[in-house]
Short mmCIF file of C-alpha atoms in Angstrom, two decimals:
data_model
loop_
_atom_site.label_atom_id
_atom_site.label_comp_id
_atom_site.label_asym_id
_atom_site.label_seq_id
_atom_site.Cartn_x
_atom_site.Cartn_y
_atom_site.Cartn_z
CA MET I 81 9.87 -6.25 20.01
CA VAL I 82 8.15 -2.98 19.11
CA GLN I 83 8.30 -0.08 21.55
CA ILE I 84 5.00 1.32 22.79
CA THR I 85 5.99 4.74 21.43
CA SER I 86 6.41 3.24 17.95
CA ILE I 87 2.94 1.75 18.11
CA GLU I 88 1.49 5.07 19.27
CA SER I 89 3.20 6.89 16.38
CA TYR I 90 1.89 4.31 13.91
CA VAL I 91 -1.67 4.77 15.19
CA LYS I 92 -1.37 8.58 14.88
CA VAL I 93 -0.20 8.23 11.27
CA LEU I 94 -3.15 5.95 10.48
CA GLU I 95 -5.55 8.48 12.02
CA SER I 96 -4.16 11.21 9.75
CA LEU I 97 -4.73 9.34 6.47
CA GLY I 98 -6.91 10.92 3.82
CA LYS I 99 -9.96 9.16 2.42
CA ARG I 100 -8.28 7.93 -0.77
CA GLN I 101 -5.17 6.81 1.14
CA MET I 102 -7.36 4.75 3.46
CA VAL I 103 -9.22 3.19 0.52
CA VAL I 104 -5.91 2.17 -1.10
CA LEU I 105 -4.55 0.83 2.21
CA LYS I 106 -7.66 -1.30 2.75
CA ALA I 107 -7.29 -2.69 -0.78
CA ILE I 108 -3.66 -3.58 -0.07
CA ASP I 109 -4.78 -5.32 3.14
CA LYS I 110 -7.29 -7.41 1.18
CA ILE I 111 -5.13 -8.44 -1.80
CA GLU I 112 -1.51 -8.20 -0.61
CA PRO I 113 1.01 -8.73 -1.95
CA CYS I 114 -0.23 -6.61 -4.83
CA ASN I 115 1.08 -4.13 -7.36
CA ASN I 116 -0.37 -0.79 -8.44
CA THR I 117 -2.20 -2.32 -11.41
CA GLN I 118 -3.91 -4.88 -9.20
CA ILE I 119 -4.91 -2.19 -6.69
CA ALA I 120 -6.32 0.01 -9.46
CA ASN I 121 -8.26 -2.93 -10.94
CA TYR I 122 -9.56 -4.01 -7.52
CA LEU I 123 -10.80 -0.50 -6.76
CA ASN I 124 -11.92 0.20 -10.33
CA LEU I 125 -9.86 3.41 -10.31
CA PRO I 126 -7.42 4.84 -12.84
CA ILE I 127 -3.87 3.81 -12.03
CA ASN I 128 -2.76 7.46 -11.95
CA THR I 129 -4.91 7.92 -8.83
CA VAL I 130 -3.47 4.84 -7.11
CA VAL I 131 0.27 5.35 -7.71
CA PRO I 132 0.54 8.62 -5.73
CA ARG I 133 -1.42 7.16 -2.80
CA VAL I 134 0.84 4.10 -2.65
CA TYR I 135 3.87 6.41 -2.75
CA GLU I 136 2.46 8.47 0.13
CA LEU I 137 1.77 5.33 2.16
CA ARG I 138 5.32 4.15 1.51
CA LYS I 139 6.77 7.50 2.63
CA MET I 140 4.71 7.28 5.84
CA GLY I 141 6.11 3.81 6.54
CA ILE I 142 2.74 2.07 6.30
CA VAL I 143 3.40 0.14 3.08
CA LYS I 144 6.62 -1.59 2.02
CA LEU I 145 8.01 -3.57 -0.89
CA ASN I 146 7.16 -7.27 -0.70
CA LYS I 147 8.79 -8.48 -3.92
CA ILE I 148 9.56 -7.69 -7.53
CA ASP I 149 7.80 -10.11 -9.83
CA VAL I 150 5.91 -10.32 -13.12
CA CYS I 151 2.50 -8.68 -13.08
CA PRO I 152 -0.18 -11.19 -14.10
CA THR I 153 -2.06 -8.44 -15.97
CA THR I 154 0.67 -6.55 -17.82
CA LYS I 155 3.24 -9.38 -17.98
CA ARG I 156 5.94 -6.86 -16.98
CA ARG I 157 8.19 -6.78 -13.95
CA SER I 158 6.51 -4.88 -11.18
CA MET I 159 6.89 -4.02 -7.51
CA PHE I 160 4.42 -5.72 -5.17
CA TRP I 161 3.42 -4.05 -1.93
CA GLU I 162 2.35 -5.17 1.51
CA ARG I 163 1.35 -3.41 4.71
CA VAL I 164 4.03 -2.95 7.35
CA LYS I 165 3.14 -5.11 10.33
CA LYS I 166 3.44 -3.33 13.69
#
């Protein structure tokens, strides 16, 4: 069970997101679980603009690791992300 104060804090964090952070978060919502390469391809952005946003979302507690698996694009082991459910 989630405390009401936790939900309020989560909402405040979401309200403080920057434009690019929100774009990346919405992409994760659509294609999760997904890795940075998949997010970059989905958004048609360079990966070096996606990686820092995912890191920021992780530090805020909005995104978490779902699994480590082989990326279908690069064929390398990769971390796959999902949104934290509140």
